[in-house]
Short mmCIF file of C-alpha atoms in Angstrom, two decimals:
data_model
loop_
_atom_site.label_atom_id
_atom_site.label_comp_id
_atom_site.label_asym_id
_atom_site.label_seq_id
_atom_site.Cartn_x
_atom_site.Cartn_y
_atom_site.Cartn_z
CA UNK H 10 -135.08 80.09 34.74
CA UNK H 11 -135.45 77.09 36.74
CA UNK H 12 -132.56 75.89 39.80
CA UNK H 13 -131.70 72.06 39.45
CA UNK H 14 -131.39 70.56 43.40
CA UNK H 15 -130.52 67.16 42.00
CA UNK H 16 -132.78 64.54 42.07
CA UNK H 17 -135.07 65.18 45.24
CA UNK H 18 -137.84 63.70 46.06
CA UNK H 19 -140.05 66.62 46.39
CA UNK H 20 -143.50 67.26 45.92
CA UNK H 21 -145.90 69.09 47.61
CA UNK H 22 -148.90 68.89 49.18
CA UNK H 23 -148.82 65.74 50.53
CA UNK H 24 -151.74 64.27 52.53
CA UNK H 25 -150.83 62.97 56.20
CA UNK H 26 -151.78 59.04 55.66
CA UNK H 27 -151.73 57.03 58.72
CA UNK H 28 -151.70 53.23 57.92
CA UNK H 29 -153.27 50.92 60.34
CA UNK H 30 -152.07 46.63 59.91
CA UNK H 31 -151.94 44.35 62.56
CA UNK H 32 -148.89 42.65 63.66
CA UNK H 33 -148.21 38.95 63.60
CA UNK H 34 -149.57 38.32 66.92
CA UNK H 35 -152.91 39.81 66.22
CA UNK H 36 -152.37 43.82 67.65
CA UNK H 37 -152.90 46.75 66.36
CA UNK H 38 -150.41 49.16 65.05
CA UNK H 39 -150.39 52.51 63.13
CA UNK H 40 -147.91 54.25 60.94
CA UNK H 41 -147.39 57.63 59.33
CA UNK H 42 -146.98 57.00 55.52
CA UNK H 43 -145.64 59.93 53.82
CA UNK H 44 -146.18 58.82 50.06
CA UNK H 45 -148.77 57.40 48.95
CA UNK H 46 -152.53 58.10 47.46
CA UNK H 47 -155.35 56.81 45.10
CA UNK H 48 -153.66 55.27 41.96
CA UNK H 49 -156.84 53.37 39.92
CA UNK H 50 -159.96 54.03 39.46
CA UNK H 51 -161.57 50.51 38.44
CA UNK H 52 -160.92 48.47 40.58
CA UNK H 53 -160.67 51.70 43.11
CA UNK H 54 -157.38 51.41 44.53
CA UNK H 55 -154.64 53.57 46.86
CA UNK H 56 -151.15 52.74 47.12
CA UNK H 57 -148.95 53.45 49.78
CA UNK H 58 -144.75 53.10 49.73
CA UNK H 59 -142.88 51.67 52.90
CA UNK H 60 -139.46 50.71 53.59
CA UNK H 61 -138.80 46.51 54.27
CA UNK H 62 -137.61 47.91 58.00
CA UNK H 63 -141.05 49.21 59.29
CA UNK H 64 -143.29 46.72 61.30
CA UNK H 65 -145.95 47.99 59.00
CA UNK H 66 -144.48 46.06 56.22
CA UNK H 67 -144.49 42.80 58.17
CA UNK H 68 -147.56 42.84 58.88
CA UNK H 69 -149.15 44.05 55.77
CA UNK H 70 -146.68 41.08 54.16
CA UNK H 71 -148.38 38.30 56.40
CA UNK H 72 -151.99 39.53 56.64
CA UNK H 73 -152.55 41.27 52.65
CA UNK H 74 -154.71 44.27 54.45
CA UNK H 75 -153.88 47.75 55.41
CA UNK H 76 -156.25 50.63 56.58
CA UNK H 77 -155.84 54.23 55.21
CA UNK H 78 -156.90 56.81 58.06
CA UNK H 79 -156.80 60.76 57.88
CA UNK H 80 -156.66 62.77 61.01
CA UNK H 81 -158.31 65.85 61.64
CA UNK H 82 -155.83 68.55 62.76
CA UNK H 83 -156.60 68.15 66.08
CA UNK H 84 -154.81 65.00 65.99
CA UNK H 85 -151.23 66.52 64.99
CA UNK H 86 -149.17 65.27 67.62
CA UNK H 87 -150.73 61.84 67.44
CA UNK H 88 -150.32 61.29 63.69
CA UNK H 89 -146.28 62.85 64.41
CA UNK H 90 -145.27 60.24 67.15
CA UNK H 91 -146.69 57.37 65.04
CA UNK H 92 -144.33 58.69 62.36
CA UNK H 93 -141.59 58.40 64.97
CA UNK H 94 -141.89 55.23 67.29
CA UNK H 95 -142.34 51.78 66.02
CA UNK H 96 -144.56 49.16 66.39
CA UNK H 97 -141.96 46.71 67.41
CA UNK H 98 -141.05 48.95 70.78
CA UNK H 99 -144.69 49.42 71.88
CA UNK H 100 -148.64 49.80 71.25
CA UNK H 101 -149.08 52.80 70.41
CA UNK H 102 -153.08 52.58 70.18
CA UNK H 103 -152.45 52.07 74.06
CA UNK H 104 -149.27 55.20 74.24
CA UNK H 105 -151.96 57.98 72.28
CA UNK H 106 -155.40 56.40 74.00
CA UNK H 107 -156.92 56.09 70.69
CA UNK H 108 -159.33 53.28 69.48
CA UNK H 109 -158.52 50.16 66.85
CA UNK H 110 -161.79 49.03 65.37
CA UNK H 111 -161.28 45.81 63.60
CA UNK H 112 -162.74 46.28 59.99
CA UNK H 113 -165.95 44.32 58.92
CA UNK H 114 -164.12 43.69 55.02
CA UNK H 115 -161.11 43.52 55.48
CA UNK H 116 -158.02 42.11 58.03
CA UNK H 117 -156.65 45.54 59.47
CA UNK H 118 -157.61 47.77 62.16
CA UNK H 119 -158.78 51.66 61.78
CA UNK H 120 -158.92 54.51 63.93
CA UNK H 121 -161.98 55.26 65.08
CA UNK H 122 -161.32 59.05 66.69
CA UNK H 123 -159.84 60.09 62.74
CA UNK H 124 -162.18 61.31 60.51
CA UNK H 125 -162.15 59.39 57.05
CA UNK H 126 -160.54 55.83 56.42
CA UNK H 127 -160.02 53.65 53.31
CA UNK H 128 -160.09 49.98 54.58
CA UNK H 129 -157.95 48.07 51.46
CA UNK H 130 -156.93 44.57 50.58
CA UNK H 131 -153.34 43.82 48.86
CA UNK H 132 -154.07 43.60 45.06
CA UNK H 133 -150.22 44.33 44.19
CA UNK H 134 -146.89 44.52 46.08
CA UNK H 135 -144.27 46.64 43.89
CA UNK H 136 -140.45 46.41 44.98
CA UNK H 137 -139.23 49.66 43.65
CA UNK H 138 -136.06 49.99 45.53
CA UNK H 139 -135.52 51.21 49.28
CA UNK H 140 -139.09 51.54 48.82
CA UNK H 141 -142.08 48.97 48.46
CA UNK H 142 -145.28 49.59 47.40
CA UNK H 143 -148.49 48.13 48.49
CA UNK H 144 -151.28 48.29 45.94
CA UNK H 145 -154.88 48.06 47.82
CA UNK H 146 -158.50 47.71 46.28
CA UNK H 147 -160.36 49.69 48.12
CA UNK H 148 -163.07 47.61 49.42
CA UNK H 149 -164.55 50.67 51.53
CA UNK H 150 -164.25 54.18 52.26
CA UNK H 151 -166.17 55.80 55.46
CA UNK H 152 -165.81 59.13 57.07
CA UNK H 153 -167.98 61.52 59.43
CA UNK F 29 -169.38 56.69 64.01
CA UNK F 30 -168.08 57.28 60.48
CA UNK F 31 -170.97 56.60 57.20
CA UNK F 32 -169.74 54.30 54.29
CA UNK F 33 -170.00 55.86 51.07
CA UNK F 34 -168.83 52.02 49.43
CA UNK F 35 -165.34 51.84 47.78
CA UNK F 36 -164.97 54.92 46.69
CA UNK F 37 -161.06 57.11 45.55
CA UNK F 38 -161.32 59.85 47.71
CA UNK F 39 -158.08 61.41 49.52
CA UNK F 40 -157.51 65.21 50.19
CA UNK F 41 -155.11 67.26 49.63
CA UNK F 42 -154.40 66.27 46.00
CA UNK F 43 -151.29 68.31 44.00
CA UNK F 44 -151.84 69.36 41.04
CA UNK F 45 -149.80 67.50 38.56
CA UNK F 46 -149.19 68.37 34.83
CA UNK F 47 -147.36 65.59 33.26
CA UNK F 48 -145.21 66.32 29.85
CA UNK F 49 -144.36 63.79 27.16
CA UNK F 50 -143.58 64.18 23.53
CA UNK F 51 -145.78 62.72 21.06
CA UNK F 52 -144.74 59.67 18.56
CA UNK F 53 -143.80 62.55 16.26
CA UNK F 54 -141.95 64.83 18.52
CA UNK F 55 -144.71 67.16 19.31
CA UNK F 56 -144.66 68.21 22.85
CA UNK F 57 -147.87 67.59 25.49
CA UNK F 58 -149.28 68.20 28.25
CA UNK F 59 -151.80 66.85 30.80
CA UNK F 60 -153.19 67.32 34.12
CA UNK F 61 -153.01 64.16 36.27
CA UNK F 62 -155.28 63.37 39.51
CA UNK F 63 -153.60 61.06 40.81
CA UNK F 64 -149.26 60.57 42.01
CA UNK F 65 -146.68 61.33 43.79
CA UNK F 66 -143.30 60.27 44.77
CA UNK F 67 -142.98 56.35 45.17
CA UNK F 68 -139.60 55.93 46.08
CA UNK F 69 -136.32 57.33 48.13
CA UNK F 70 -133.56 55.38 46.60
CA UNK F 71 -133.66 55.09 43.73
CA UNK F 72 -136.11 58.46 44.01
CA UNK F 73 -139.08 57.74 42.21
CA UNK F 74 -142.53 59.55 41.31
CA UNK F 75 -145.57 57.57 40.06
CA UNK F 76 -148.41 58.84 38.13
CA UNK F 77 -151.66 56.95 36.87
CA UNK F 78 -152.99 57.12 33.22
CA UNK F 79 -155.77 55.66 31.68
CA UNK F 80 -155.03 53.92 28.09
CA UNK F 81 -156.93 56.14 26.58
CA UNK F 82 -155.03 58.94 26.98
CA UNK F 83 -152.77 60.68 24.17
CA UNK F 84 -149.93 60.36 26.97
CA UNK F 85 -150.20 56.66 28.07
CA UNK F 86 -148.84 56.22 24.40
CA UNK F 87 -146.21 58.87 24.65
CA UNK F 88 -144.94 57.21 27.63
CA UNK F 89 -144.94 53.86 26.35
CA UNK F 90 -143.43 55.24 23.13
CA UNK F 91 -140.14 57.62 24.99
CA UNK F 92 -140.36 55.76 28.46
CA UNK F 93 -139.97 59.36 30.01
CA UNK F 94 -142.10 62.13 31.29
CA UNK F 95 -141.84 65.33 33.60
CA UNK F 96 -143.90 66.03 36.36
CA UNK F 97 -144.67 69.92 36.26
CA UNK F 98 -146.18 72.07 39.51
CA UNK F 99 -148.07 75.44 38.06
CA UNK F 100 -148.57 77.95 40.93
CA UNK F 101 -152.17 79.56 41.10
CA UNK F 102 -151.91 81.68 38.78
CA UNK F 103 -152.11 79.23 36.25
CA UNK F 104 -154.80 77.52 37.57
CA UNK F 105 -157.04 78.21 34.37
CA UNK F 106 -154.37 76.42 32.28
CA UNK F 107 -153.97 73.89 34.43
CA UNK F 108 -158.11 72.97 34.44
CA UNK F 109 -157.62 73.17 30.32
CA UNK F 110 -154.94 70.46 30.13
CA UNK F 111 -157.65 68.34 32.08
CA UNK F 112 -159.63 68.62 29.66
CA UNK F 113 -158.31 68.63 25.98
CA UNK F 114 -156.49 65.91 24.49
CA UNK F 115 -153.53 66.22 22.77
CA UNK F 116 -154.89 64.28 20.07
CA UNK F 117 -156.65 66.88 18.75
CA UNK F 118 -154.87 70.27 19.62
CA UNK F 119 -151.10 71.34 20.77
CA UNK F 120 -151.96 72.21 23.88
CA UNK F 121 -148.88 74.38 24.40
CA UNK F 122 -149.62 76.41 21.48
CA UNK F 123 -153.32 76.99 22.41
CA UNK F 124 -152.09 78.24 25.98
CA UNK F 125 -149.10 80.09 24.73
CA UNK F 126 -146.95 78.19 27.42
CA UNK F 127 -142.79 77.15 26.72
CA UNK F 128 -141.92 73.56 25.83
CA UNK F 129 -138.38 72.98 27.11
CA UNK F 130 -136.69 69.81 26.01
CA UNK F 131 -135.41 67.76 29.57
CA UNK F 132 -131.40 67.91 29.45
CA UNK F 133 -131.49 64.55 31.42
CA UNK F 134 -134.75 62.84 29.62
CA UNK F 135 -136.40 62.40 26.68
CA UNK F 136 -139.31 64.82 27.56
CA UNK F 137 -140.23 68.61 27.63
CA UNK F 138 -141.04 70.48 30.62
CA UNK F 139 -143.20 73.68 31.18
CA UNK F 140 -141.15 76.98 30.94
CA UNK F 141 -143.69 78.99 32.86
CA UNK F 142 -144.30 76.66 35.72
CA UNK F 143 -141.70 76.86 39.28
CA UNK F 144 -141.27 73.12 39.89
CA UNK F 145 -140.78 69.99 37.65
CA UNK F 146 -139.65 66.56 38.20
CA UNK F 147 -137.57 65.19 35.29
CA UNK F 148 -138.05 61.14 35.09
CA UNK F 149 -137.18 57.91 33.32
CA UNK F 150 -139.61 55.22 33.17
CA UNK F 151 -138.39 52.41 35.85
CA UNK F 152 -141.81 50.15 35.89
CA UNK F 153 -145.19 50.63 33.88
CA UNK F 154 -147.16 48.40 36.80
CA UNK F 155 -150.83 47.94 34.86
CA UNK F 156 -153.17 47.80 37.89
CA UNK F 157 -156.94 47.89 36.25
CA UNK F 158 -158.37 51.03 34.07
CA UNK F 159 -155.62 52.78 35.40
CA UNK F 160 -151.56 51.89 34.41
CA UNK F 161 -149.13 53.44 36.87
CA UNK F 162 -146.12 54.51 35.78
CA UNK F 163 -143.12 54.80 37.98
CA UNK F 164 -140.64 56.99 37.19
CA UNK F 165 -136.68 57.62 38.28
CA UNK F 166 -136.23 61.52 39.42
CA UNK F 167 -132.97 62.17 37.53
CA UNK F 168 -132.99 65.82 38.15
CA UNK F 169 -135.68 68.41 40.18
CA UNK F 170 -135.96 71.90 39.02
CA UNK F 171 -137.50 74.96 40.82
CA UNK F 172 -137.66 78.61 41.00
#
């Protein structure tokens, strides 16, 4: 006998996805993006959902590239305050002391010190509702 | 210095998602699905991606409603079977001896056996490439 708890938005595990874009004027910037994941195989693509408020979404709006970066647990804290400052306030490449790389195929930074990144080029925007989602081809995936 | 491995859909950790539909003639199904997750806060929304091939694309198209279903581990022998067999050919309920329950809220069954599920109305079938997402409206989450 299952409990109903309404209509949540639960699932579980999730993978911590830190989204790297670069703002209008050219600077890096990094996210935590708690939904989001592979979603096609041909052309290999991963979507990731953010709300119209985050500086991420500007900049992914203007430039049509995100990066998809995974941190190895001994980056914890960093991938929690990127999940909690913004963009707009500050650099927060320059507040953690981590490293933007630009990325040879497509118009986003990654982080160099995290492990695995998917560097991806807008093939769809999807307005769902408080929510949009950003459809990228993957156009490479690298990790150590 | 990460190592390319090209463009290829890799992201870790993965849940495992068994998605339920009824067939065109009322039979209920199930399938495991790699790839989805929640989409969406308001209205809340999962998405899941499906090949055309599969017996469930047409469900979905057919009902416009699925369930996403969570097994716990010690199903994971059933779950690795609904991977694999096709509705097409077998009821997969009946070969596992697992519970269809028909949603109360949409027009799709659920697994009896398994602690969570996600009950949802198709919102937006977005076709992307070999893979057609569908987004779905939670209307009601059940656990145990």
């Amino acid at each position: 006998m299952k409990r109903s708890i309404g209509p949540r938005t639960l699932l579980q595990p999730n993978p911590v996805l830190i989204v790297g874009s670069y703002d209008q004027k050219g600077q890096a910037n990094m996210m935590a993006v708690a939904w989001g994941g592979i979603c096609c195989s041909k052309p290999p693509c991963a979507a990731i959902s953010l709300r119209q408020a985050t500086y991420t979404y500007g900049n992914i709006q203007h430039h049509k590239a995100f990066t998809i970066n995974m941190p190895s647990t001994s980056f914890v804290k960093e991938a929690d305050y990127v999940g909690i400052y913004s963009g707009k306030q500050e650099n927060k490449f320059e507040s953690l002391g981590l490293t933007p790389v630009k990325s040879d195929v497509v118009n986003a930074p990654y982080v160099e010190e995290f492990p695995v990144v998917l560097e991806c080029e807008v093939l769809k925007v999807v307005e769902i509702g408080l929510h949009t989602q950003f459809i990228g081809e993957i156009k490479r995936h690298q990790s150590r």
